[in-house]
PDB file of C-alpha atoms and ligand atoms in Angstrom:
ATOM      1  CA  MET A 298     -15.780  19.111 -17.105  1.00 95.00           C
ATOM      2  CA  LYS A 299     -15.030  17.411 -13.726  1.00 98.00           C
ATOM      3  CA  ASN A 300     -12.194  16.746 -11.493  1.00 98.00           C
ATOM      4  CA  PHE A 301     -11.143  13.287  -9.978  1.00 98.00           C
ATOM      5  CA  ILE A 302      -9.276  14.032  -6.847  1.00 98.00           C
ATOM      6  CA  ASN A 303     -10.851  12.171  -3.852  1.00 98.00           C
ATOM      7  CA  LEU A 304     -13.564   9.328  -3.981  1.00 98.00           C
ATOM      8  CA  LYS A 305     -15.206  10.850  -0.739  1.00 97.00           C
ATOM      9  CA  ASP A 306     -16.187  13.860  -2.848  1.00 98.00           C
ATOM     10  CA  ILE A 307     -17.698  12.010  -5.739  1.00 98.00           C
ATOM     11  CA  PRO A 308     -21.292  10.858  -5.734  1.00 98.00           C
ATOM     12  CA  ALA A 309     -21.779   6.993  -5.546  1.00 98.00           C
ATOM     13  CA  LYS A 310     -24.003   7.055  -8.634  1.00 98.00           C
ATOM     14  CA  ASP A 311     -21.140   8.462 -10.611  1.00 98.00           C
ATOM     15  CA  LEU A 312     -18.585   5.980  -9.364  1.00 98.00           C
ATOM     16  CA  ARG A 313     -21.025   3.189 -10.298  1.00 98.00           C
ATOM     17  CA  LYS A 314     -21.419   4.800 -13.913  1.00 98.00           C
ATOM     18  CA  ILE A 315     -17.519   4.736 -14.161  1.00 98.00           C
ATOM     19  CA  LEU A 316     -17.417   1.103 -13.219  1.00 98.00           C
ATOM     20  CA  ASN A 317     -20.423   0.107 -15.578  1.00 98.00           C
ATOM     21  CA  ASP A 318     -18.751   1.981 -18.549  1.00 98.00           C
ATOM     22  CA  ALA A 319     -15.255   0.292 -17.831  1.00 98.00           C
ATOM     23  CA  LYS A 320     -16.920  -3.182 -17.807  1.00 98.00           C
ATOM     24  CA  ARG A 321     -18.682  -2.295 -21.199  1.00 98.00           C
ATOM     25  CA  ARG A 322     -15.422  -1.096 -22.750  1.00 98.00           C
ATOM     26  CA  LYS A 323     -13.309  -3.874 -21.276  1.00 98.00           C
ATOM     27  CA  ASN A 324     -15.676  -6.433 -22.840  1.00 97.00           C
ATOM     28  CA  LYS A 325     -15.448  -4.864 -26.283  1.00 97.00           C
ATOM     29  CA  ARG A 326     -11.798  -5.206 -26.259  1.00 96.00           C
ATOM     30  CA  LYS A 327     -11.388  -8.965 -25.971  1.00 94.00           C
ATOM     31  CA  LYS A 328      -9.667  -9.488 -29.167  1.00 95.00           C
ATOM     32  CA  LEU A 329      -7.613  -6.353 -29.095  1.00 97.00           C
ATOM     33  CA  SER A 330      -3.917  -5.750 -27.901  1.00 96.00           C
ATOM     34  CA  ASN A 331      -2.997  -3.156 -25.317  1.00 95.00           C
ATOM     35  CA  VAL A 332      -2.066  -0.532 -27.975  1.00 95.00           C
ATOM     36  CA  ASP A 333      -5.083  -1.003 -30.204  1.00 98.00           C
ATOM     37  CA  VAL A 334      -7.447   2.011 -30.184  1.00 98.00           C
ATOM     38  CA  ASP A 335     -11.042   1.823 -29.252  1.00 98.00           C
ATOM     39  CA  LYS A 336     -13.250   2.384 -32.455  1.00 96.00           C
ATOM     40  CA  ASP A 337     -15.057   5.361 -31.085  1.00 97.00           C
ATOM     41  CA  GLN A 338     -11.851   7.107 -30.085  1.00 98.00           C
ATOM     42  CA  PRO A 339     -13.528   9.391 -27.441  1.00 98.00           C
ATOM     43  CA  LEU A 340     -10.337  11.364 -26.622  1.00 98.00           C
ATOM     44  CA  LYS A 341      -9.181  11.914 -30.291  1.00 98.00           C
ATOM     45  CA  GLY A 342      -7.570  15.334 -30.542  1.00 98.00           C
ATOM     46  CA  LYS A 343      -7.166  15.649 -26.704  1.00 98.00           C
ATOM     47  CA  LEU A 344      -3.805  15.975 -24.997  1.00 98.00           C
ATOM     48  CA  ILE A 345      -3.416  14.761 -21.441  1.00 98.00           C
ATOM     49  CA  ILE A 346      -0.463  15.885 -19.320  1.00 98.00           C
ATOM     50  CA  GLN A 347       0.787  13.535 -16.565  1.00 98.00           C
ATOM     51  CA  MET A 348       3.044  15.103 -13.991  1.00 97.00           C
ATOM     52  CA  TYR A 349       5.009  13.121 -11.324  1.00 97.00           C
ATOM     53  CA  GLU A 350       6.598  14.561  -8.324  1.00 95.00           C
ATOM     54  CA  LYS A 351       7.469  11.095  -6.963  1.00 93.00           C
ATOM     55  CA  GLN A 352       8.071   7.670  -8.387  1.00 95.00           C
ATOM     56  CA  SER A 353       5.507   5.440 -10.320  1.00 97.00           C
ATOM     57  CA  SER A 354       5.568   2.472 -12.536  1.00 97.00           C
ATOM     58  CA  ARG A 355       2.080   1.257 -12.857  1.00 98.00           C
ATOM     59  CA  THR A 356       0.159   4.523 -12.746  1.00 98.00           C
ATOM     60  CA  ARG A 357       2.270   6.206 -15.546  1.00 97.00           C
ATOM     61  CA  LEU A 358       2.259   3.213 -17.705  1.00 98.00           C
ATOM     62  CA  SER A 359      -1.503   2.244 -17.189  1.00 98.00           C
ATOM     63  CA  PHE A 360      -2.462   5.831 -17.783  1.00 98.00           C
ATOM     64  CA  HIS A 361      -0.460   5.870 -20.938  1.00 98.00           C
ATOM     65  CA  LEU A 362      -2.378   2.786 -22.176  1.00 98.00           C
ATOM     66  CA  SER A 363      -5.685   4.322 -21.134  1.00 98.00           C
ATOM     67  CA  ILE A 364      -5.140   7.454 -22.861  1.00 98.00           C
ATOM     68  CA  SER A 365      -3.943   5.936 -26.086  1.00 98.00           C
ATOM     69  CA  GLN A 366      -6.762   3.251 -26.188  1.00 98.00           C
ATOM     70  CA  LEU A 367      -9.188   6.297 -26.077  1.00 98.00           C
ATOM     71  CA  GLY A 368      -7.468   7.697 -29.174  1.00 98.00           C
ATOM     72  CA  GLY A 369      -5.953  10.617 -27.074  1.00 98.00           C
ATOM     73  CA  SER A 370      -2.220  11.755 -26.804  1.00 98.00           C
ATOM     74  CA  SER A 371      -0.350  11.789 -23.612  1.00 97.00           C
ATOM     75  CA  ILE A 372       2.953  13.262 -22.323  1.00 97.00           C
ATOM     76  CA  THR A 373       4.583  12.592 -18.904  1.00 97.00           C
ATOM     77  CA  ILE A 374       6.802  15.058 -17.252  1.00 95.00           C
ATOM     78  CA  LYS A 375       8.668  14.974 -14.057  1.00 93.00           C
ATOM     79  CA  ALA A 376       8.183  18.068 -11.913  1.00 91.00           C
ATOM     80  CA  ASN A 377      11.795  18.892 -11.402  1.00 90.00           C
ATOM     81  CA  GLU A 378      11.813  19.416 -15.239  1.00 90.00           C
ATOM     82  CA  LEU A 379       9.539  22.225 -14.892  1.00 92.00           C
ATOM     83  CA  HIS A 380      10.056  25.798 -13.967  1.00 93.00           C
ATOM     84  CA  LEU A 381       7.367  25.255 -11.236  1.00 92.00           C
ATOM     85  CA  GLY A 382       9.204  22.314  -9.806  1.00 83.00           C
ATOM     86  CA  LYS A 383      12.529  24.499  -9.479  1.00 85.00           C
ATOM     87  CA  GLY A 384      10.481  27.220  -7.857  1.00 88.00           C
ATOM     88  CA  ALA A 385      11.114  29.600 -10.979  1.00 92.00           C
ATOM     89  CA  GLU A 386       7.278  29.884 -11.907  1.00 96.00           C
ATOM     90  CA  SER A 387       4.163  30.408 -10.027  1.00 97.00           C
ATOM     91  CA  LEU A 388       1.754  27.565  -9.714  1.00 97.00           C
ATOM     92  CA  ALA A 389      -0.982  29.851 -11.296  1.00 97.00           C
ATOM     93  CA  ASP A 390       1.070  30.619 -14.391  1.00 97.00           C
ATOM     94  CA  THR A 391       2.000  26.882 -14.826  1.00 97.00           C
ATOM     95  CA  ALA A 392      -1.770  26.049 -14.600  1.00 98.00           C
ATOM     96  CA  LYS A 393      -2.592  28.591 -17.239  1.00 98.00           C
ATOM     97  CA  ILE A 394       0.056  27.148 -19.514  1.00 97.00           C
ATOM     98  CA  LEU A 395      -1.133  23.613 -18.818  1.00 98.00           C
ATOM     99  CA  SER A 396      -4.616  24.729 -19.729  1.00 98.00           C
ATOM    100  CA  THR A 397      -3.278  26.365 -22.980  1.00 98.00           C
ATOM    101  CA  TYR A 398      -1.627  23.295 -24.285  1.00 98.00           C
ATOM    102  CA  GLY A 399      -3.495  20.390 -22.784  1.00 98.00           C
ATOM    103  CA  ASP A 400      -7.073  19.222 -22.242  1.00 98.00           C
ATOM    104  CA  GLY A 401      -6.393  17.207 -18.889  1.00 98.00           C
ATOM    105  CA  PHE A 402      -3.903  17.340 -16.166  1.00 98.00           C
ATOM    106  CA  MET A 403      -2.901  14.514 -13.856  1.00 98.00           C
ATOM    107  CA  LEU A 404      -0.489  14.807 -10.870  1.00 98.00           C
ATOM    108  CA  ARG A 405       1.188  12.618  -8.364  1.00 98.00           C
ATOM    109  CA  THR A 406       2.330  14.741  -5.534  1.00 97.00           C
ATOM    110  CA  ASP A 407       3.279  14.837  -1.810  1.00 95.00           C
ATOM    111  CA  SER A 408       1.008  17.725  -1.176  1.00 96.00           C
ATOM    112  CA  ASP A 409      -2.804  17.558  -1.296  1.00 97.00           C
ATOM    113  CA  LYS A 410      -2.906  21.223  -1.156  1.00 98.00           C
ATOM    114  CA  LYS A 411      -0.957  21.462  -4.423  1.00 98.00           C
ATOM    115  CA  ILE A 412      -3.856  19.397  -6.166  1.00 98.00           C
ATOM    116  CA  GLU A 413      -6.338  21.744  -4.548  1.00 98.00           C
ATOM    117  CA  ASP A 414      -4.475  24.840  -5.647  1.00 98.00           C
ATOM    118  CA  PHE A 415      -4.135  23.452  -9.354  1.00 98.00           C
ATOM    119  CA  SER A 416      -7.846  22.566  -9.344  1.00 98.00           C
ATOM    120  CA  LYS A 417      -8.608  26.150  -8.435  1.00 98.00           C
ATOM    121  CA  ASN A 418      -6.232  27.562 -11.210  1.00 98.00           C
ATOM    122  CA  LEU A 419      -6.756  25.154 -14.153  1.00 98.00           C
ATOM    123  CA  GLU A 420      -9.378  25.422 -16.808  1.00 98.00           C
ATOM    124  CA  ILE A 421      -8.960  21.645 -17.710  1.00 98.00           C
ATOM    125  CA  PRO A 422      -9.950  18.683 -15.424  1.00 98.00           C
ATOM    126  CA  ILE A 423      -7.475  17.409 -12.797  1.00 98.00           C
ATOM    127  CA  VAL A 424      -6.984  13.773 -11.906  1.00 99.00           C
ATOM    128  CA  ASN A 425      -5.186  12.709  -8.403  1.00 98.00           C
ATOM    129  CA  LEU A 426      -2.589  10.214  -9.389  1.00 98.00           C
ATOM    130  CA  LEU A 427      -1.819   9.503  -5.621  1.00 98.00           C
ATOM    131  CA  SER A 428      -1.423  12.218  -2.795  1.00 97.00           C
ATOM    132  CA  PRO A 429      -0.893  11.720   0.938  1.00 96.00           C
ATOM    133  CA  SER A 430      -4.717  11.392   1.537  1.00 95.00           C
ATOM    134  CA  SER A 431      -5.767   9.521  -1.241  1.00 97.00           C
ATOM    135  CA  HIS A 432      -5.203   7.111  -4.222  1.00 98.00           C
ATOM    136  CA  PRO A 433      -8.512   7.134  -5.909  1.00 98.00           C
ATOM    137  CA  CYS A 434      -7.719   5.661  -9.283  1.00 99.00           C
ATOM    138  CA  GLN A 435      -6.206   2.565  -7.708  1.00 98.00           C
ATOM    139  CA  VAL A 436      -9.088   2.071  -5.482  1.00 99.00           C
ATOM    140  CA  LEU A 437     -11.926   2.358  -7.850  1.00 99.00           C
ATOM    141  CA  SER A 438     -10.044   0.223 -10.156  1.00 99.00           C
ATOM    142  CA  ASP A 439      -9.773  -2.292  -7.236  1.00 99.00           C
ATOM    143  CA  VAL A 440     -13.480  -2.425  -6.621  1.00 99.00           C
ATOM    144  CA  PHE A 441     -13.771  -3.175 -10.500  1.00 99.00           C
ATOM    145  CA  THR A 442     -11.425  -6.258 -10.018  1.00 99.00           C
ATOM    146  CA  ILE A 443     -13.210  -7.415  -6.887  1.00 99.00           C
ATOM    147  CA  GLU A 444     -16.609  -7.437  -8.631  1.00 98.00           C
ATOM    148  CA  GLU A 445     -15.159  -8.987 -11.716  1.00 98.00           C
ATOM    149  CA  ILE A 446     -13.663 -11.912  -9.883  1.00 98.00           C
ATOM    150  CA  LYS A 447     -16.345 -12.368  -7.221  1.00 98.00           C
ATOM    151  CA  LYS A 448     -19.359 -11.717  -9.830  1.00 98.00           C
ATOM    152  CA  LYS A 449     -21.293  -9.877  -7.222  1.00 97.00           C
ATOM    153  CA  PRO A 450     -21.658  -6.286  -6.098  1.00 98.00           C
ATOM    154  CA  ILE A 451     -19.054  -5.210  -3.589  1.00 98.00           C
ATOM    155  CA  SER A 452     -21.917  -4.436  -1.152  1.00 98.00           C
ATOM    156  CA  ASN A 453     -22.318  -7.994  -0.655  1.00 98.00           C
ATOM    157  CA  LEU A 454     -18.765  -8.834   0.239  1.00 98.00           C
ATOM    158  CA  ASN A 455     -16.499  -8.710   3.414  1.00 98.00           C
ATOM    159  CA  ILE A 456     -13.539  -6.579   2.539  1.00 98.00           C
ATOM    160  CA  CYS A 457     -10.547  -6.490   4.871  1.00 98.00           C
ATOM    161  CA  TRP A 458      -7.349  -4.445   5.071  1.00 98.00           C
ATOM    162  CA  ILE A 459      -4.380  -5.492   7.006  1.00 98.00           C
ATOM    163  CA  GLY A 460      -1.767  -2.685   7.421  1.00 97.00           C
ATOM    164  CA  ASP A 461      -0.974   1.007   7.590  1.00 96.00           C
ATOM    165  CA  CYS A 462      -3.553   3.878   7.549  1.00 96.00           C
ATOM    166  CA  ASN A 463      -2.384   5.336   4.367  1.00 96.00           C
ATOM    167  CA  ASN A 464      -3.709   6.908   1.143  1.00 97.00           C
ATOM    168  CA  VAL A 465      -4.812   3.611  -0.290  1.00 98.00           C
ATOM    169  CA  LEU A 466      -6.722   2.719   2.992  1.00 98.00           C
ATOM    170  CA  ASN A 467      -8.377   6.383   3.048  1.00 98.00           C
ATOM    171  CA  SER A 468      -9.616   5.779  -0.425  1.00 98.00           C
ATOM    172  CA  LEU A 469     -10.891   2.308   0.608  1.00 98.00           C
ATOM    173  CA  ILE A 470     -12.753   3.601   3.432  1.00 98.00           C
ATOM    174  CA  ALA A 471     -14.212   6.259   1.225  1.00 98.00           C
ATOM    175  CA  THR A 472     -15.519   3.711  -1.240  1.00 98.00           C
ATOM    176  CA  SER A 473     -16.762   1.441   1.722  1.00 98.00           C
ATOM    177  CA  VAL A 474     -19.060   4.504   2.374  1.00 98.00           C
ATOM    178  CA  LYS A 475     -20.033   5.069  -1.028  1.00 98.00           C
ATOM    179  CA  PHE A 476     -20.860   1.380  -1.884  1.00 98.00           C
ATOM    180  CA  LYS A 477     -21.821   0.446   1.655  1.00 98.00           C
ATOM    181  CA  PHE A 478     -19.719  -2.646   2.008  1.00 98.00           C
ATOM    182  CA  ASN A 479     -18.328  -4.126   5.312  1.00 98.00           C
ATOM    183  CA  LEU A 480     -14.613  -3.260   5.883  1.00 98.00           C
ATOM    184  CA  ASN A 481     -12.537  -4.647   8.695  1.00 98.00           C
ATOM    185  CA  ILE A 482      -9.186  -3.044   9.228  1.00 98.00           C
ATOM    186  CA  GLY A 483      -6.309  -4.844  11.133  1.00 98.00           C
ATOM    187  CA  CYS A 484      -3.547  -2.565  12.341  1.00 98.00           C
ATOM    188  CA  PRO A 485      -1.601  -1.842  15.532  1.00 97.00           C
ATOM    189  CA  LYS A 486      -3.269   0.729  17.901  1.00 96.00           C
ATOM    190  CA  ASN A 487      -1.093   3.718  17.027  1.00 95.00           C
ATOM    191  CA  TYR A 488      -1.756   3.213  13.379  1.00 96.00           C
ATOM    192  CA  ARG A 489      -5.478   3.443  13.305  1.00 96.00           C
ATOM    193  CA  PRO A 490      -7.376   5.890  10.987  1.00 96.00           C
ATOM    194  CA  PRO A 491      -7.330   9.316  12.474  1.00 95.00           C
ATOM    195  CA  LYS A 492     -10.509  10.597  14.147  1.00 96.00           C
ATOM    196  CA  PHE A 493     -11.499  13.021  11.269  1.00 96.00           C
ATOM    197  CA  VAL A 494     -11.710   9.880   9.087  1.00 96.00           C
ATOM    198  CA  ASN A 495     -13.800   8.100  11.572  1.00 96.00           C
ATOM    199  CA  ASP A 496     -16.149  11.143  12.096  1.00 97.00           C
ATOM    200  CA  TRP A 497     -16.640  11.416   8.357  1.00 98.00           C
ATOM    201  CA  VAL A 498     -17.731   7.713   8.115  1.00 98.00           C
ATOM    202  CA  LYS A 499     -20.149   8.213  11.098  1.00 98.00           C
ATOM    203  CA  LYS A 500     -21.523  11.536   9.626  1.00 98.00           C
ATOM    204  CA  ASN A 501     -22.434   9.324   6.470  1.00 98.00           C
ATOM    205  CA  LYS A 502     -24.193   6.837   8.818  1.00 98.00           C
ATOM    206  CA  ARG A 503     -21.670   4.036   8.106  1.00 98.00           C
ATOM    207  CA  LYS A 504     -19.010   2.064  10.263  1.00 97.00           C
ATOM    208  CA  ILE A 505     -15.677   0.637   9.824  1.00 98.00           C
ATOM    209  CA  ASN A 506     -14.485  -2.190  12.136  1.00 98.00           C
ATOM    210  CA  ILE A 507     -10.957  -1.958  13.627  1.00 98.00           C
ATOM    211  CA  PHE A 508      -9.129  -4.791  15.136  1.00 98.00           C
ATOM    212  CA  ASN A 509      -5.754  -5.133  16.686  1.00 98.00           C
ATOM    213  CA  ASP A 510      -5.694  -8.842  16.137  1.00 98.00           C
ATOM    214  CA  PRO A 511      -5.209  -9.413  12.341  1.00 98.00           C
ATOM    215  CA  LYS A 512      -6.862 -12.843  12.652  1.00 98.00           C
ATOM    216  CA  LYS A 513      -9.937 -11.422  13.825  1.00 98.00           C
ATOM    217  CA  ALA A 514      -9.898  -8.714  11.010  1.00 98.00           C
ATOM    218  CA  VAL A 515      -9.420 -11.409   8.538  1.00 98.00           C
ATOM    219  CA  LYS A 516     -12.243 -13.649   9.656  1.00 98.00           C
ATOM    220  CA  ASN A 517     -14.852 -14.440   7.091  1.00 97.00           C
ATOM    221  CA  ALA A 518     -13.169 -11.975   4.478  1.00 98.00           C
ATOM    222  CA  ASP A 519     -13.808 -12.432   0.913  1.00 98.00           C
ATOM    223  CA  VAL A 520     -10.932  -9.921  -0.024  1.00 98.00           C
ATOM    224  CA  ILE A 521      -7.738  -9.191   1.841  1.00 98.00           C
ATOM    225  CA  PHE A 522      -5.733  -6.143   0.889  1.00 98.00           C
ATOM    226  CA  SER A 523      -2.381  -5.051   1.932  1.00 97.00           C
ATOM    227  CA  ASP A 524       0.070  -2.289   1.054  1.00 98.00           C
ATOM    228  CA  LYS A 525       3.665  -1.225   1.911  1.00 96.00           C
ATOM    229  CA  VAL A 526       3.952  -0.413   5.598  1.00 96.00           C
ATOM    230  CA  VAL A 527       6.197   2.508   4.765  1.00 94.00           C
ATOM    231  CA  SER A 528       4.635   4.707   2.123  1.00 93.00           C
ATOM    232  CA  LEU A 529       6.506   7.119  -0.242  1.00 86.00           C
ATOM    233  CA  ASN A 530       5.302  10.019   1.712  1.00 80.00           C
ATOM    234  CA  ASP A 531       6.238   8.648   5.148  1.00 89.00           C
ATOM    235  CA  LYS A 532       8.777  10.704   7.083  1.00 88.00           C
ATOM    236  CA  VAL A 533       8.679   8.255   9.900  1.00 87.00           C
ATOM    237  CA  ASN A 534      11.330   6.042  11.855  1.00 91.00           C
ATOM    238  CA  LYS A 535      11.108   3.383   9.170  1.00 92.00           C
ATOM    239  CA  ALA A 536      12.697   0.524  11.233  1.00 93.00           C
ATOM    240  CA  LYS A 537      10.331   1.245  14.085  1.00 94.00           C
ATOM    241  CA  LYS A 538       7.274   1.290  11.945  1.00 95.00           C
ATOM    242  CA  ILE A 539       8.262  -2.096  10.223  1.00 95.00           C
ATOM    243  CA  LYS A 540       8.850  -3.677  13.625  1.00 95.00           C
ATOM    244  CA  ASP A 541       5.317  -2.268  14.951  1.00 97.00           C
ATOM    245  CA  PHE A 542       3.768  -4.212  12.068  1.00 97.00           C
ATOM    246  CA  LYS A 543       5.728  -7.456  12.403  1.00 96.00           C
ATOM    247  CA  ASN A 544       2.525  -9.426  13.503  1.00 97.00           C
ATOM    248  CA  TYR A 545       0.516  -8.098  10.588  1.00 98.00           C
ATOM    249  CA  ARG A 546       2.537  -9.984   7.749  1.00 97.00           C
ATOM    250  CA  ILE A 547       0.062 -11.650   5.576  1.00 98.00           C
ATOM    251  CA  ASN A 548       1.189 -15.249   5.270  1.00 98.00           C
ATOM    252  CA  SER A 549      -0.681 -18.558   4.515  1.00 97.00           C
ATOM    253  CA  SER A 550      -1.387 -19.051   8.178  1.00 98.00           C
ATOM    254  CA  LEU A 551      -3.337 -15.815   8.443  1.00 98.00           C
ATOM    255  CA  MET A 552      -5.114 -16.299   5.103  1.00 98.00           C
ATOM    256  CA  LYS A 553      -6.543 -19.531   6.455  1.00 97.00           C
ATOM    257  CA  ASN A 554      -8.906 -17.390   8.710  1.00 97.00           C
ATOM    258  CA  ALA A 555     -10.510 -15.720   5.594  1.00 98.00           C
ATOM    259  CA  LYS A 556     -13.223 -17.588   3.456  1.00 98.00           C
ATOM    260  CA  LYS A 557     -11.677 -20.466   1.453  1.00 98.00           C
ATOM    261  CA  ASP A 558     -12.192 -18.646  -1.722  1.00 98.00           C
ATOM    262  CA  ALA A 559     -10.827 -15.167  -0.496  1.00 98.00           C
ATOM    263  CA  ILE A 560      -8.706 -13.344  -3.021  1.00 98.00           C
ATOM    264  CA  PHE A 561      -5.533 -11.154  -1.989  1.00 98.00           C
ATOM    265  CA  LEU A 562      -4.990  -7.679  -3.559  1.00 98.00           C
ATOM    266  CA  HIS A 563      -1.971  -5.372  -3.368  1.00 98.00           C
ATOM    267  CA  CYS A 564      -1.577  -2.218  -5.325  1.00 98.00           C
ATOM    268  CA  LEU A 565       2.320  -2.690  -5.531  1.00 98.00           C
ATOM    269  CA  PRO A 566       5.125  -2.007  -5.055  1.00 97.00           C
ATOM    270  CA  ARG A 567       5.268  -4.652  -2.258  1.00 97.00           C
ATOM    271  CA  GLY A 568       7.572  -4.829   0.690  1.00 94.00           C
ATOM    272  CA  ASN A 569       7.767  -7.300   3.542  1.00 93.00           C
ATOM    273  CA  GLU A 570       3.991  -7.023   4.607  1.00 97.00           C
ATOM    274  CA  VAL A 571       3.268 -10.258   2.519  1.00 98.00           C
ATOM    275  CA  SER A 572       4.910 -13.535   2.154  1.00 98.00           C
ATOM    276  CA  GLU A 573       6.175 -14.581  -1.295  1.00 98.00           C
ATOM    277  CA  ASN A 574       3.900 -17.603  -1.312  1.00 97.00           C
ATOM    278  CA  VAL A 575       0.589 -15.672  -0.667  1.00 98.00           C
ATOM    279  CA  PHE A 576       1.770 -12.811  -3.066  1.00 98.00           C
ATOM    280  CA  LEU A 577       2.537 -15.345  -5.802  1.00 98.00           C
ATOM    281  CA  GLY A 578      -0.072 -17.885  -4.689  1.00 98.00           C
ATOM    282  CA  LYS A 579      -3.392 -18.830  -6.250  1.00 97.00           C
ATOM    283  CA  GLN A 580      -5.501 -16.601  -4.214  1.00 98.00           C
ATOM    284  CA  SER A 581      -3.449 -13.523  -5.259  1.00 98.00           C
ATOM    285  CA  LYS A 582      -4.997 -11.556  -8.193  1.00 98.00           C
ATOM    286  CA  VAL A 583      -2.540  -8.652  -8.149  1.00 98.00           C
ATOM    287  CA  TRP A 584      -1.663  -8.845 -11.842  1.00 98.00           C
ATOM    288  CA  GLN A 585      -5.277  -8.805 -12.946  1.00 98.00           C
ATOM    289  CA  GLN A 586      -5.685  -5.879 -10.448  1.00 98.00           C
ATOM    290  CA  ALA A 587      -2.780  -3.927 -12.025  1.00 98.00           C
ATOM    291  CA  LEU A 588      -3.974  -4.577 -15.595  1.00 98.00           C
ATOM    292  CA  ASN A 589      -7.657  -3.528 -14.733  1.00 98.00           C
ATOM    293  CA  ARG A 590      -6.322  -0.051 -13.834  1.00 98.00           C
ATOM    294  CA  VAL A 591      -5.889   0.591 -17.677  1.00 98.00           C
ATOM    295  CA  HIS A 592      -9.739  -0.023 -18.259  1.00 98.00           C
ATOM    296  CA  VAL A 593     -11.077   1.779 -15.277  1.00 99.00           C
ATOM    297  CA  GLN A 594      -8.814   4.897 -15.803  1.00 98.00           C
ATOM    298  CA  LYS A 595     -10.321   5.246 -19.219  1.00 98.00           C
ATOM    299  CA  SER A 596     -13.714   5.554 -17.757  1.00 98.00           C
ATOM    300  CA  ILE A 597     -12.339   8.049 -15.000  1.00 99.00           C
ATOM    301  CA  LEU A 598     -11.137  10.181 -17.935  1.00 98.00           C
ATOM    302  CA  LEU A 599     -14.545   9.929 -19.847  1.00 98.00           C
ATOM    303  CA  TYR A 600     -16.147  10.925 -16.722  1.00 98.00           C
ATOM    304  CA  CYS A 601     -13.945  14.079 -16.492  1.00 98.00           C
ATOM    305  CA  PHE A 602     -14.794  15.073 -20.085  1.00 98.00           C
ATOM    306  CA  GLY A 603     -18.452  14.410 -19.542  1.00 97.00           C
ATOM    307  CA  ARG A 604     -18.301  11.540 -22.087  1.00 96.00           C
ATOM    308  CA  LEU A 605     -19.540   8.699 -19.909  1.00 94.00           C
ATOM    309  CA  ARG A 606     -22.232   6.634 -21.585  1.00 84.00           C
TER     310      ARG A 606
HETATM  311  N1  LIG B 166       0.037   1.089  -7.461  1.00 96.83           N
HETATM  312  C1  LIG B 166       0.655   2.120  -7.990  1.00 96.83           C
HETATM  313  O1  LIG B 166       0.111   3.239  -7.951  1.00 96.83           O
HETATM  314  O2  LIG B 166       1.862   1.839  -8.380  1.00 96.83           O
HETATM  315  P1  LIG B 166       2.861   2.918  -8.988  1.00 96.83           P
HETATM  316  O3  LIG B 166       3.409   3.559  -7.725  1.00 96.83           O
HETATM  317  O4  LIG B 166       4.053   2.069  -9.485  1.00 96.83           O
HETATM  318  O5  LIG B 166       2.109   3.963  -9.846  1.00 96.83           O
HETATM  319  N1  LIG B 167       0.789   3.656   0.017  1.00 96.83           N
HETATM  320  C1  LIG B 167       1.662   3.600  -1.080  1.00 96.83           C
HETATM  321  C2  LIG B 167       1.147   3.395  -2.425  1.00 96.83           C
HETATM  322  C3  LIG B 167       1.901   3.199  -3.545  1.00 96.83           C
HETATM  323  C4  LIG B 167       1.276   2.912  -4.727  1.00 96.83           C
HETATM  324  C5  LIG B 167       2.383   4.941  -1.142  1.00 96.83           C
HETATM  325  O1  LIG B 167       1.904   6.048  -1.033  1.00 96.83           O
HETATM  326  O2  LIG B 167       3.651   4.910  -1.437  1.00 96.83           O
END
């Protein structure tokens, strides 16, 4: 049994195994619908419990499909429907109950510590569905989408992130270390990745390139990523933050600085950080990106249950 909490703590060879498995499984399903079950049904008889302390559209739906395609059962609960969420039961007792009824637990929360505490108290694997520090399922799936479209390993590509230093970027930084790809980040000075992130990158003998000028960050990029300027967990002055990022909007003029065949990715939901014509334009692969989460998350679950081929 393995947890899937933060990409930086997972060996690169395991991440690669997950991606290879997802590719094989996706190829085998070409003629199947979203609700058809894979022949081998590797999660048959298993119940996966998803819990959300904050909103989600894609994660909850894509995991529902991932689990059902693997032949497993899933239940999705909102934290405030639980005794734990109302403060009337301890985390340890809740974890024991989850482990008694379920075979896997997945959590979206505003607290990295809560994920850690659950991981210590559960007897079943835990998957991080987004926390302040990390969005690992999203980003591993995005690596899959990039390699699927570009038909080459991500290590041969220039990846660019324009935007806030948030959970998605943290996971992207972790993958840039694991898979050794070139990562340019374009953001205002006050929104750069914190020192401890940079120190971790350096400790792993890698480097991230940070630019104030978004045009310089985008130059030669094969892939341009963005995300909402204000994340769900942001307790900042929103109007100020949006103003600080006003020169970092991804529009067609900025896209021209990237390679001609560059693609645009965004995990969604979106805000004003990308223009409508880029988001809905030819270079945008956001819908393929969203759909691929189903496939990669299946292999993440199999990794957790020690069932990867
Ligand atoms: N990209 C993503 O995680 O979307 P949701 O917040 O809708 O799950
Ligand atoms: N950075 C965003 C991602 C949403 C999927 C947030 O945390 O709100």
